[in-house]
Amino acid sequence: MQTKKKVLIPIAWRDKTESVIVLDQRELPYSYKELEIKTYIEMADAIRNMVLRGAPLIGIAAAYGMALAAKAGEDLKEADKLLRSTRPTAINLAWALNELSPLRSYQEILEKAKWIHQDDIERCK
């Protein structure tokens, strides 16, 4: 007898709503709860409060947080500073933010964030 396994997606960018859906890892394994992140401040809170866990995932989340900041026209230096402060020793977080630092437009930042995400998926394969 075969059973279908549910695939857990820890993070996803939603083009339609221009937001990020994250799996609240604090709820695992007892329940499956998704959170919609709409601002870089919400993303910083999610990283700080360990909604997201694991170095690569934290880097991806920070990259999407910067995309959310750019979309809203926020000060990107302030967004970077806040996101960096969430997990100061997280190497992937700093790496992702460094990758985005020369970029200024929402589209450039979002494309790079999606690339960082896809690159991690490919590396995991």
Tab-separated table of C-alpha atoms in Angstrom:
chain	number	residue	atom	x	y	z
A	1	MET	CA	0.000	0.000	0.000
A	2	GLN	CA	1.383	3.367	-1.004
A	3	THR	CA	0.740	6.487	0.987
A	4	LYS	CA	1.180	10.003	-0.250
A	5	LYS	CA	3.733	12.048	1.611
A	6	LYS	CA	3.127	15.720	2.138
A	7	VAL	CA	6.029	17.798	0.895
A	8	LEU	CA	6.904	20.508	3.367
A	9	ILE	CA	8.038	23.714	1.724
A	10	PRO	CA	9.862	25.840	4.305
A	11	ILE	CA	9.735	29.106	2.319
A	12	ALA	CA	8.153	30.367	-0.883
A	13	TRP	CA	7.811	33.697	-2.659
A	14	ARG	CA	4.254	34.378	-3.805
A	15	ASP	CA	4.279	36.464	-6.981
A	16	LYS	CA	0.532	37.108	-6.823
A	17	THR	CA	0.638	38.763	-3.391
A	18	GLU	CA	4.310	39.780	-3.445
A	19	SER	CA	4.787	38.205	-0.044
A	20	VAL	CA	6.649	35.274	1.475
A	21	ILE	CA	5.030	32.163	2.911
A	22	VAL	CA	7.069	30.413	5.600
A	23	LEU	CA	6.539	27.178	7.434
A	24	ASP	CA	6.491	27.897	11.169
A	25	GLN	CA	9.071	25.351	12.279
A	26	ARG	CA	8.267	25.948	15.939
A	27	GLU	CA	5.028	24.016	15.376
A	28	LEU	CA	6.672	20.902	13.937
A	29	PRO	CA	6.169	17.969	14.171
A	30	TYR	CA	2.770	18.341	15.807
A	31	SER	CA	1.145	20.739	13.385
A	32	TYR	CA	1.663	22.413	10.038
A	33	LYS	CA	1.301	26.175	10.161
A	34	GLU	CA	2.194	28.661	7.467
A	35	LEU	CA	2.775	32.360	8.074
A	36	GLU	CA	2.515	35.080	5.450
A	37	ILE	CA	5.340	37.602	5.718
A	38	LYS	CA	4.592	40.974	4.138
A	39	THR	CA	7.362	43.249	5.445
A	40	TYR	CA	11.071	43.039	6.134
A	41	ILE	CA	10.296	43.752	9.806
A	42	GLU	CA	8.028	40.694	9.958
A	43	MET	CA	10.796	38.674	8.303
A	44	ALA	CA	13.329	39.910	10.861
A	45	ASP	CA	10.964	38.848	13.643
A	46	ALA	CA	10.514	35.417	12.038
A	47	ILE	CA	14.279	34.909	11.840
A	48	ARG	CA	14.898	36.216	15.366
A	49	ASN	CA	12.100	34.112	16.896
A	50	MET	CA	13.287	30.935	15.155
A	51	VAL	CA	10.233	30.499	12.959
A	52	LEU	CA	12.874	29.620	10.374
A	53	ARG	CA	15.796	27.384	11.225
A	54	GLY	CA	18.886	26.273	9.372
A	55	ALA	CA	21.656	28.402	7.934
A	56	PRO	CA	20.696	28.251	4.236
A	57	LEU	CA	17.035	28.934	4.995
A	58	ILE	CA	17.927	31.933	7.128
A	59	GLY	CA	19.967	33.358	4.242
A	60	ILE	CA	17.080	32.857	1.820
A	61	ALA	CA	14.682	34.485	4.273
A	62	ALA	CA	16.968	37.505	4.683
A	63	ALA	CA	17.180	37.874	0.898
A	64	TYR	CA	13.400	37.819	0.589
A	65	GLY	CA	13.236	40.284	3.489
A	66	MET	CA	15.349	42.699	1.460
A	67	ALA	CA	13.025	42.218	-1.517
A	68	LEU	CA	10.079	43.114	0.715
A	69	ALA	CA	11.926	46.229	1.898
A	70	ALA	CA	12.693	47.287	-1.678
A	71	LYS	CA	9.089	46.669	-2.755
A	72	ALA	CA	7.847	48.970	0.015
A	73	GLY	CA	10.415	51.669	-0.764
A	74	GLU	CA	12.083	51.247	2.629
A	75	ASP	CA	15.611	52.402	3.440
A	76	LEU	CA	17.662	49.401	2.295
A	77	LYS	CA	20.576	50.162	4.625
A	78	GLU	CA	18.213	50.118	7.602
A	79	ALA	CA	16.583	46.906	6.385
A	80	ASP	CA	20.004	45.289	5.975
A	81	LYS	CA	21.036	46.436	9.460
A	82	LEU	CA	17.884	45.026	11.083
A	83	LEU	CA	18.049	41.707	9.235
A	84	ARG	CA	21.756	41.283	10.088
A	85	SER	CA	21.028	41.898	13.762
A	86	THR	CA	18.574	38.982	13.957
A	87	ARG	CA	21.291	36.316	13.917
A	88	PRO	CA	24.702	38.032	13.954
A	89	THR	CA	26.649	34.760	13.709
A	90	ALA	CA	24.597	33.264	10.849
A	91	ILE	CA	27.062	32.998	7.983
A	92	ASN	CA	24.450	32.393	5.269
A	93	LEU	CA	22.447	35.407	6.414
A	94	ALA	CA	25.446	37.718	6.091
A	95	TRP	CA	26.453	36.109	2.789
A	96	ALA	CA	22.992	36.614	1.265
A	97	LEU	CA	22.802	40.220	2.412
A	98	ASN	CA	26.299	40.871	1.030
A	99	GLU	CA	25.196	39.428	-2.317
A	100	LEU	CA	22.293	41.893	-2.394
A	101	SER	CA	24.146	44.969	-1.124
A	102	PRO	CA	25.128	46.428	-4.511
A	103	LEU	CA	21.559	46.088	-5.839
A	104	ARG	CA	19.029	48.895	-5.500
A	105	SER	CA	15.881	48.127	-7.471
A	106	TYR	CA	13.089	45.882	-6.259
A	107	GLN	CA	13.257	43.769	-9.418
A	108	GLU	CA	17.026	43.218	-9.146
A	109	ILE	CA	16.809	42.313	-5.470
A	110	LEU	CA	13.854	39.978	-5.982
A	111	GLU	CA	15.554	38.219	-8.905
A	112	LYS	CA	18.733	37.725	-6.848
A	113	ALA	CA	16.718	36.474	-3.843
A	114	LYS	CA	14.932	33.958	-6.079
A	115	TRP	CA	18.320	32.911	-7.488
A	116	ILE	CA	19.709	32.373	-3.973
A	117	HIS	CA	16.655	30.259	-3.153
A	118	GLN	CA	16.841	28.186	-6.351
A	119	ASP	CA	20.592	27.725	-5.976
A	120	ASP	CA	20.061	26.229	-2.519
A	121	ILE	CA	17.392	23.868	-3.878
A	122	GLU	CA	19.787	22.676	-6.591
A	123	ARG	CA	22.657	22.212	-4.117
A	124	CYS	CA	20.414	20.095	-1.890
A	125	LYS	CA	19.612	17.744	-4.766
